[in-house]
XYZ file of C-alpha atoms in Angstrom:
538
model
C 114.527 94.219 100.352
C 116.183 93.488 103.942
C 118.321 96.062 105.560
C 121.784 93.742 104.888
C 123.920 92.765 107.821
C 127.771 93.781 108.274
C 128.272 90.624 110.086
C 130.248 91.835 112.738
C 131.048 88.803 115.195
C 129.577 89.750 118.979
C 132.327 89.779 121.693
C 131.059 87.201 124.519
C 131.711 89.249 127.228
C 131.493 92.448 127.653
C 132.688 94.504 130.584
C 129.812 96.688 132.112
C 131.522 100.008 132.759
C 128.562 102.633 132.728
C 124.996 101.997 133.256
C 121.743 103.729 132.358
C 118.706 103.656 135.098
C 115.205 105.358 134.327
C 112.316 103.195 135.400
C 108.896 103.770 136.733
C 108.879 100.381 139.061
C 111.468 101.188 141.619
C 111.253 97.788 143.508
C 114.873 96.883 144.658
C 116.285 99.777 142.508
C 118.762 101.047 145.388
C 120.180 98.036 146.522
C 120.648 96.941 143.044
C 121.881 100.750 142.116
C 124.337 99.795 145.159
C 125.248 96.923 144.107
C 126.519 98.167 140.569
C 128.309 101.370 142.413
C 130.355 98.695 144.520
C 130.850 96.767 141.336
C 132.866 99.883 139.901
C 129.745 100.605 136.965
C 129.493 104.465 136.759
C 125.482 104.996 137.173
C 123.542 107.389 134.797
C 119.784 108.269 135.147
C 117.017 110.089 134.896
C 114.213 112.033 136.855
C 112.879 110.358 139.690
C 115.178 107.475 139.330
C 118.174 109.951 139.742
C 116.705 110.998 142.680
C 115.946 107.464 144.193
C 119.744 106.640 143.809
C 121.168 109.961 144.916
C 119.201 109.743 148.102
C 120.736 106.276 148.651
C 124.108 108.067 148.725
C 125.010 107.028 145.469
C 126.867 108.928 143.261
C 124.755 109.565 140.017
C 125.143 111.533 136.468
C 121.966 112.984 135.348
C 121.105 112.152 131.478
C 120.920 115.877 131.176
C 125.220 115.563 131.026
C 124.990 112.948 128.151
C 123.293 114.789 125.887
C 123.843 118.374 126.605
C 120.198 119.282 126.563
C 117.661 119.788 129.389
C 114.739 117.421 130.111
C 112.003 119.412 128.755
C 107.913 119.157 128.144
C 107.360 117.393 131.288
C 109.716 114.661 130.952
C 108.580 113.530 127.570
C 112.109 114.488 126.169
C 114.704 113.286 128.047
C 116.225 110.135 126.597
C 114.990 110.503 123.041
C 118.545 111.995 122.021
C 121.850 111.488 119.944
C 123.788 110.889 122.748
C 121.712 108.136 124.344
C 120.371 105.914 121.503
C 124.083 106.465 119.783
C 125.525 105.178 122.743
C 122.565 101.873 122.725
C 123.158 101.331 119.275
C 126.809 101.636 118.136
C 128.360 98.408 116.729
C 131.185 99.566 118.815
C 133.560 97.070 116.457
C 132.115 98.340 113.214
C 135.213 101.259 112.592
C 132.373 103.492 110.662
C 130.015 103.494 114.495
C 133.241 103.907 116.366
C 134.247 106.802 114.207
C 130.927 108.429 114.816
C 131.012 107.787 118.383
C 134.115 109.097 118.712
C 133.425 112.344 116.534
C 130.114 113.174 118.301
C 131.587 112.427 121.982
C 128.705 109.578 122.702
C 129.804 107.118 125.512
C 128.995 103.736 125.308
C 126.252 102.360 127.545
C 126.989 98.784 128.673
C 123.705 97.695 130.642
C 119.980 99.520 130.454
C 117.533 99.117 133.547
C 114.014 100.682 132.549
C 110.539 99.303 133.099
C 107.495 101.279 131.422
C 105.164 104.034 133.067
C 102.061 101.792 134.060
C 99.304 101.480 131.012
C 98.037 98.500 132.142
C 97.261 99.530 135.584
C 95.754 102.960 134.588
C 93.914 101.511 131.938
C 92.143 98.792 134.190
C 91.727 101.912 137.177
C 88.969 103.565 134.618
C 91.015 106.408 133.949
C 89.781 109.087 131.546
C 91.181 108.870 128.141
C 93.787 111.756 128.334
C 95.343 109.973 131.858
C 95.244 106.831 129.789
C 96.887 108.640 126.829
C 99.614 109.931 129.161
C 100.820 106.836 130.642
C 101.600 105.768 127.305
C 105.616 105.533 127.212
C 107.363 106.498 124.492
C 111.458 106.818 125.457
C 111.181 103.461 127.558
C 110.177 101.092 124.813
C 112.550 103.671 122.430
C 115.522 102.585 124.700
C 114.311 98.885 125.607
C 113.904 97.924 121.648
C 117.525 99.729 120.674
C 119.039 97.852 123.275
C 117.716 94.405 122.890
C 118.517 95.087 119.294
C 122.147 95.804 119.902
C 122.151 92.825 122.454
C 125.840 92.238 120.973
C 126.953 94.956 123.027
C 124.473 96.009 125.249
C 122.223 94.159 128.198
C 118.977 95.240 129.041
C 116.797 94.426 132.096
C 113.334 95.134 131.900
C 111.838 93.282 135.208
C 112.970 93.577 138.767
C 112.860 90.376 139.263
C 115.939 89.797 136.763
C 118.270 91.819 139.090
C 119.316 89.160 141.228
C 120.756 87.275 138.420
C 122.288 90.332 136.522
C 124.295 90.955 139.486
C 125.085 87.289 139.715
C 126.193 86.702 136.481
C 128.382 90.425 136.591
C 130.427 88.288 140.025
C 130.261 85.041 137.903
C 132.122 86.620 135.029
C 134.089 89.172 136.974
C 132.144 92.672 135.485
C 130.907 91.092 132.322
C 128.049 89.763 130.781
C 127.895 87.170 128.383
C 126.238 86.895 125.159
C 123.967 84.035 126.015
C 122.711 86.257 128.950
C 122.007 89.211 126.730
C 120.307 87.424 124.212
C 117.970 85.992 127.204
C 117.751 89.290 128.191
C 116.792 90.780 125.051
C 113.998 88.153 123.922
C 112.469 89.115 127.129
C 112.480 93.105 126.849
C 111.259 92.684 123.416
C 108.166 90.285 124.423
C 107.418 93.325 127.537
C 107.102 95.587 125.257
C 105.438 93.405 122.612
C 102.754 92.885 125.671
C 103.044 96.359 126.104
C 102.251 97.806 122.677
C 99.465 94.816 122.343
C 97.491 96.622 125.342
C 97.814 99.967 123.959
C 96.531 98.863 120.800
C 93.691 96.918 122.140
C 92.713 99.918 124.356
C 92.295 101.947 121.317
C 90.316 99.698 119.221
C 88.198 99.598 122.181
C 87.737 103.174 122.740
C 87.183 104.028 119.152
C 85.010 100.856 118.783
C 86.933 99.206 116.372
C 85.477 95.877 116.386
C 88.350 94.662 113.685
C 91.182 96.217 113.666
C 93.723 95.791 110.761
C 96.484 93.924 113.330
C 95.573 92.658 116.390
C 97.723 91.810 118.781
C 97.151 89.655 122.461
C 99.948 89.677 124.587
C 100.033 88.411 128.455
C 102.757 87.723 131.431
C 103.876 84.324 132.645
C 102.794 83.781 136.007
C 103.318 79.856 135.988
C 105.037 77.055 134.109
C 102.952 73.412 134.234
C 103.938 69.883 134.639
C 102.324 69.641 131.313
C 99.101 71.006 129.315
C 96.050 69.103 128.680
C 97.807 65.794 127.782
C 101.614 65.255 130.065
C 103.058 65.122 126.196
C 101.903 68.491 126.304
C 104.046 71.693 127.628
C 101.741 74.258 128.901
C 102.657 78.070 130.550
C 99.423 80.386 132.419
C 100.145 84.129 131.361
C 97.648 86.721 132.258
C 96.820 89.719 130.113
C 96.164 92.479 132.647
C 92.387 92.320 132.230
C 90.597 92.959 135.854
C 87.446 90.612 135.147
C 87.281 88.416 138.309
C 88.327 84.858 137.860
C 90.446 82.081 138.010
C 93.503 84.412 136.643
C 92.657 87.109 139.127
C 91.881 85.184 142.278
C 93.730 84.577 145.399
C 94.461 81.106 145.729
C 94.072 80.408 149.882
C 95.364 76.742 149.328
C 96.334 73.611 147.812
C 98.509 72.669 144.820
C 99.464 74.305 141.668
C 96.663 74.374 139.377
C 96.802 72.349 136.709
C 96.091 73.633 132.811
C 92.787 71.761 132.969
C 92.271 73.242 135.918
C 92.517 76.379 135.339
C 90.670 76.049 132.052
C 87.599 74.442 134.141
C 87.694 76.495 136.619
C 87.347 79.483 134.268
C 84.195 77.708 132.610
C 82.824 77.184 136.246
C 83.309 80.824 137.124
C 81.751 82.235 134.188
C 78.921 80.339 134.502
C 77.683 80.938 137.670
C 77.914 84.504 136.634
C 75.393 84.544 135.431
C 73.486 84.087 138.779
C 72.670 87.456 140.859
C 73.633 86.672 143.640
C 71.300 88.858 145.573
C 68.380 86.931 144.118
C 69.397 83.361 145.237
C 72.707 81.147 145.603
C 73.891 79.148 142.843
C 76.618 76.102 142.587
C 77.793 75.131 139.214
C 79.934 72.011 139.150
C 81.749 71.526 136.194
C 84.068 68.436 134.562
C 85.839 68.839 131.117
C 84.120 72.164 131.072
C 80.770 71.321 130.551
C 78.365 71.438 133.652
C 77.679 68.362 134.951
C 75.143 69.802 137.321
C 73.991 73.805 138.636
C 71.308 74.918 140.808
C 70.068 77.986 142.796
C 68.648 77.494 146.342
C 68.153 79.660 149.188
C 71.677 78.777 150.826
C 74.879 77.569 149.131
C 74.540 74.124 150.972
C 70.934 73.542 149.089
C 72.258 75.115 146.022
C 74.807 72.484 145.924
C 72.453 69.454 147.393
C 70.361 69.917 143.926
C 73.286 70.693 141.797
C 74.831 67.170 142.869
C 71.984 65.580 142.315
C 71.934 66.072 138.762
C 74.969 63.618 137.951
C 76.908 62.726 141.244
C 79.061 60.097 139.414
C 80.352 63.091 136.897
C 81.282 65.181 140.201
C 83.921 63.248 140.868
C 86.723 65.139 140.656
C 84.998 68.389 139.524
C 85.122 71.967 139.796
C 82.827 73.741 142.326
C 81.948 76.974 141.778
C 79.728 79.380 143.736
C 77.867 83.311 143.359
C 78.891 83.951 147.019
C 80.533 83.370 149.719
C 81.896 80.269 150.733
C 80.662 79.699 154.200
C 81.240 76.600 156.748
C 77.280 74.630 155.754
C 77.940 74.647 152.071
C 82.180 73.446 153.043
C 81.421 70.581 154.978
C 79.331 69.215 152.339
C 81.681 70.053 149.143
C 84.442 68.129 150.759
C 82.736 65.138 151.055
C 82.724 64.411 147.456
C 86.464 64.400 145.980
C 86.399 67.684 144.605
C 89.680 69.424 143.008
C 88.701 73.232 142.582
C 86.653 75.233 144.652
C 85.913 79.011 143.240
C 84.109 81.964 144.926
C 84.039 85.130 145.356
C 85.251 84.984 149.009
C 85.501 82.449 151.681
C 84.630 82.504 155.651
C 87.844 81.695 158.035
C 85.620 78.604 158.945
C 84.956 77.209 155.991
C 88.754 77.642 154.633
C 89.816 75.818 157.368
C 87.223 73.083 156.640
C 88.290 72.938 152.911
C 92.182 72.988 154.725
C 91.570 69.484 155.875
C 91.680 68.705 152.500
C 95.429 69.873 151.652
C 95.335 68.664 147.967
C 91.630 70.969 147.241
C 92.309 74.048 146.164
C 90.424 77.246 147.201
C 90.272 80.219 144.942
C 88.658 83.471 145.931
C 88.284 85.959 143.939
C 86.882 89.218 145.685
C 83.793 89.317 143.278
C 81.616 87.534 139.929
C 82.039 88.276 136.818
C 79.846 90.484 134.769
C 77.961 87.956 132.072
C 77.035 91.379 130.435
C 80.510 92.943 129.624
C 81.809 93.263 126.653
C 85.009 91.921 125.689
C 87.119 90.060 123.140
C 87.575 85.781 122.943
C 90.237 84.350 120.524
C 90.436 80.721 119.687
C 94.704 80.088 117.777
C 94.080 77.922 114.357
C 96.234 76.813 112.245
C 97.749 79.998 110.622
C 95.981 82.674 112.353
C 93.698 83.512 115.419
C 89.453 83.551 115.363
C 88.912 86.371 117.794
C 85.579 87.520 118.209
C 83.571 89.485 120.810
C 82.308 87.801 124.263
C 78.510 86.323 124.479
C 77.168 89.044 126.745
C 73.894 88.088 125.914
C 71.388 87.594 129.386
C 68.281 85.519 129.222
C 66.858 88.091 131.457
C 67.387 91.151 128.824
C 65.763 89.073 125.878
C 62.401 89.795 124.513
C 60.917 86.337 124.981
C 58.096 85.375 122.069
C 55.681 82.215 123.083
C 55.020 80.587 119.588
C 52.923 77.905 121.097
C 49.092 77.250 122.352
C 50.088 77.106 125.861
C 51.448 79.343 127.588
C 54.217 78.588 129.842
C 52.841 79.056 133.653
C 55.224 81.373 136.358
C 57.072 78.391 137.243
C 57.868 76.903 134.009
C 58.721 80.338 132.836
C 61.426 80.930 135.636
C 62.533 77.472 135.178
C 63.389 77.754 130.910
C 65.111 81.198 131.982
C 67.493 79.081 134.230
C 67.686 76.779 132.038
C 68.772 79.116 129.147
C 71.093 80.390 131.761
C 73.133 76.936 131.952
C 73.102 76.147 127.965
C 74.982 78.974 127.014
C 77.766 77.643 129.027
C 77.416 73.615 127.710
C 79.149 72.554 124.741
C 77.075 72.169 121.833
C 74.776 71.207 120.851
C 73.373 71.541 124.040
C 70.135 70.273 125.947
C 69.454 71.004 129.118
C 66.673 69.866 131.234
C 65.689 71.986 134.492
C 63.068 71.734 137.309
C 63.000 73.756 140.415
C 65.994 76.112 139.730
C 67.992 73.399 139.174
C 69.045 71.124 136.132
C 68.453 67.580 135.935
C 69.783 66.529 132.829
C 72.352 67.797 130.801
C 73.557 66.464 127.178
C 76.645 68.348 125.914
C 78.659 68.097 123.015
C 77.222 65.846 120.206
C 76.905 66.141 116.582
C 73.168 65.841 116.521
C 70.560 67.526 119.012
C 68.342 64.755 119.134
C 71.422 62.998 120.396
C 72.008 64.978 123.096
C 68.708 65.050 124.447
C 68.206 61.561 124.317
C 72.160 62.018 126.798
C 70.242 64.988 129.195
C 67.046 62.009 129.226
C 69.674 58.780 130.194
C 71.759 60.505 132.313
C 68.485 62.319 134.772
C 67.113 58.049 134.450
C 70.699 57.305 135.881
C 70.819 60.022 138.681
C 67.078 58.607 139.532
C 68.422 55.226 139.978
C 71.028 56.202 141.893
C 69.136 58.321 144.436
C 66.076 55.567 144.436
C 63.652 57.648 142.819
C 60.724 56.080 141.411
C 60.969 58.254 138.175
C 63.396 60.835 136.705
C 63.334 64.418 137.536
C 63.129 64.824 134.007
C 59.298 64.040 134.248
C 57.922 68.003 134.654
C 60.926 69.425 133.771
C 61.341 72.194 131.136
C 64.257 71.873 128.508
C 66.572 74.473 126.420
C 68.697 74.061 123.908
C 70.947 76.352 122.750
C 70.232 76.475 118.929
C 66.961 75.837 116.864
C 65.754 72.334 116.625
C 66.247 71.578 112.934
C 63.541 69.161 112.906
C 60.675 68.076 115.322
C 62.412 64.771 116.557
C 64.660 66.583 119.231
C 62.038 67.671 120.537
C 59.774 64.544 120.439
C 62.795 63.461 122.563
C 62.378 65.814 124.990
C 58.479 65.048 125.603
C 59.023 61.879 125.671
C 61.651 62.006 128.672
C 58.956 64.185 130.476
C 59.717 68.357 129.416
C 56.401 70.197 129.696
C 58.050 73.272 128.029
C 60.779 74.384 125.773
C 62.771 77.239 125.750
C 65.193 77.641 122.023
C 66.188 80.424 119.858
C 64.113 79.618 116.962
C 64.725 80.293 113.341
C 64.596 77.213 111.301
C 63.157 76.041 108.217
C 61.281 73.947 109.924
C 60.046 76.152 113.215
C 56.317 75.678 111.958
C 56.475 71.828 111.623
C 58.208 71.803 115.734
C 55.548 74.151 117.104
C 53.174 72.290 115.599
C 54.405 69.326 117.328
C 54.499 71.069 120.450
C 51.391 72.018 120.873
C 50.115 68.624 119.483
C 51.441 67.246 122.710
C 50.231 70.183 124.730
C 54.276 71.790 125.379
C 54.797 75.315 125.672
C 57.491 76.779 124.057
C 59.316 80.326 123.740
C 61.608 81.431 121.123
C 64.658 83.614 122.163
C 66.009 85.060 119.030
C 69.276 84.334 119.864
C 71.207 81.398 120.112
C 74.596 80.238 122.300
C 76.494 77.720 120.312
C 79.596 77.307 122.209
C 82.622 74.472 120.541
């Protein structure tokens, strides 16, 4: 049954005579401390904070004269009292709260400033557990949540950046707040500390490996508002979760115009991707459109990587997303910006080749100060109707796979190195997936069809296209090898694939039907290698 409701009508304004100050953050806490003081609010804090304002000048009472009772056990008991939560939480025009307010000598508290010791950042800094454990707050989010719940009568600001506009609105109103404000006010202290209790929660399900926990919980910060989402019918917001895996939420963005939400989504894809290329074995460009790849390679310089990755489908470039396993340099600039590019991703960028991508003022350049690590673990969740799919991160690496040759043939050094790239690329296409390679780089790609034979006859059309573009006298399918990123169900797929020229076969393996497909491999001579693991990816 619900805890019933008085239904006490909140006062609109209400004057802010005393406020209470305790946060960790102290960006802009004295000059807003100041501001308050010359505003006539008596100021009441705790700790650090009390020292922060009393070394501003500022006259300040010390919690410790609220409640009667010493901070004690380093600071974990200070605001967790009577006195305080009495004075958040009184329905101050309920007679039965005034009463007890009144009896028990608790002054009202009009406004709350406190922002939360800092999990997020300790967590991410590979603290031990008991330094994680610590930086867990406990009278913060106490005093945020009683606050915003008693929004009637009291404001709470949980973000520096609100200060401005508290103090604003106290000049607009002359020492009040209104009860639209604090409502604003309180939906956003009880989403930080949603966010807030959603870390903690995942952090512990992580360090007790807890793969499903009874409640999960995601939470993130806005850090942008779009024009629209991935239709302009759509509204769409970009809030990052805290995590430190290098990307298109944690990069630096040198220049060019506000991402877009299919940007960033691309871009992400891109990055992620090309991931899974060491860099200190070779360079690698994925370009990527609709977040498939529409063409990757590895070369021995970014501006060869990027030559063969082109190559692959130079119509579908247009107006792609470039991404790269090092650094940007000037060669490998002056050739991206030729073709009408939108996102350009790396780890870091040379002053000369920013200033050749600069020319370009709509291109954006995103640097990200390193690659992401294709084997970490992490969590993925996909919102359906009703509920969230979450489920752990493909960390699987071609490279750490026990590879099983099921055919005649075996596939020579070249071929071998070319179905491990190529296995590389079709865990990041949309499935089902085919990808054709040669030479470290891929030369036909079908993504994203409801039958595999479908999308390697796609890879097979669009390499013919490519070779009629660039005047070849035969696809670079012709010698290629091919992946796929599930089993061929039946031996046509594959009969596709010889057919458009693949001389070997990389899949995971584990159909009905594996005997009657090897057999038609090595009918026609193909090597082929089973995985043991597949990469569907909708």
């Amino acid at each position: 049954m619900a805890v019933p409701a008085k239904n006490i009508p909140a006062p609109d304004l209400v004057p802010v005579r005393r406020a209470l100050l305790s946060v960790f953050d102290k960006t802009g806490l004295t000059d807003f401390a100041k501001a308050l003081a010359a505003a006539g609010v008596e100021l009441v804090s705790t700790g650090g904070t009390a020292k922060a304002i009393a070394g501003a000048g500022l006259g300040v009472r010390d919690v410790s004269e609220l409640t009667g009772f010493p901070e004690i056990m380093d600071g974990r008991v200070k605001t967790l009292h009577p006195s305080v939560h009495g004075a958040l939480l009184g329905v101050r025009d309920d007679p039965e709260h005034a009463k007890a307010m009144h009896d028990h000598h608790i002054e009202p508290i009009d406004l709350v400033v406190s922002n939360l010791y800092p999990f997020e950042e300790v967590r991410r800094s590979g603290a031990g557990y008991a330094s994680i454990v610590e930086n867990i707050d406990i009278g913060g989010p106490a005093m945020i949540r009683a606050s915003a719940k008693n929004h009637a009568y009291v404001a709470i600001v949980t973000d520096p950046a609100d200060y401005a506009s508290v103090l604003n609105a106290l000049e607009m109103n002359l020492g009040s707040l209104s009860l639209d404000f604090r409502k604003k006010l309180a939906a956003k202290a009880f989403a930080r500390t949603a966010t807030y209790d959603a870390a903690i929660s995942g952090w512990f399900a992580e360090a007790l490996e807890i793969e499903h926990p009874t409640w999960r919980a995601f939470g993130g910060r806005l850090d942008q508002v779009m024009r629209y989402g991935e239709n302009p019918h759509q509204g769409a917001g970009f809030y990052l979760s805290g995590d430190g895996r290098p990307g298109v939420a944690t990069a630096r963005q040198v220049q060019g115009k506000q991402l877009s939400y299919n940007n960033i989504n691309d871009t992400d894809a891109a990055f992620e991707l090309v991931g899974e290329f060491d860099p200190d074995r070779s360079a690698a460009i994925a370009i990527i459109k609709h977040a498939n790849p529409c063409g990757v390679a590895e070369g021995a310089t970014l501006k060869a990587a990027y030559a063969k990755a082109l190559a692959c489908d130079p119509v579908s470039a247009y107006g792609g997303i470039v991404a790269m396993n090092r650094i940007l340099d000037a060669e490998a600039a002056e050739e991206i910006v030729k073709t009408f590019t939108e996102v350009i991703i790396a780890p870091e960028a040379t002053d000369e080749a920013a200033a050749i991508v600069a020319a370009k003022k709509n291109l954006r350049l995103l640097v990200t100060g390193g690659l992401p690590d294709p084997r970490a673990a992490g969590t993925v969740a996909k919102s359906v109707a009703g509920g969230l799919l979450a489920q752990s991160r493909d960390n699987a690496v071609v490279d750490d796979l026990e590879l099983k040759v099921v055919t005649k043939r075996t596939p020579t050094p070249a071929e071998m190195a070319d179905l491990k790239f190529a296995f590389r690329v079709a865990k990041h296409v949309k499935s089902n997936a085919i990808v054709y390679a040669k030479d470290g780089a891929t030369v036909g790609i079908g993504a994203g069809q409801m039958s595999r034979v479908d999308s390697s006859r796609i890879a097979a059309r669009k390499a013919l296209d490519a070779a009629q573009a660039a005047r070849l006298a035969e696809p670079l399918t012709k010698g290629s090898v091919v992946a796929s990123d599930a089993f061929f169900p039946f031996a046509d797929g594959l009969l596709s694939a010889i057919e458009a020229g693949a001389t070997a076969v990389i899949q995971p393996g584990g159909s009905m039907r594996d005997d009657d497909v090897i057999a038609a491999a090595d009918e026609h001579g193909i090597a082929m290698v089973f995985t043991g693991i597949r990469h569907f990816r909708h």
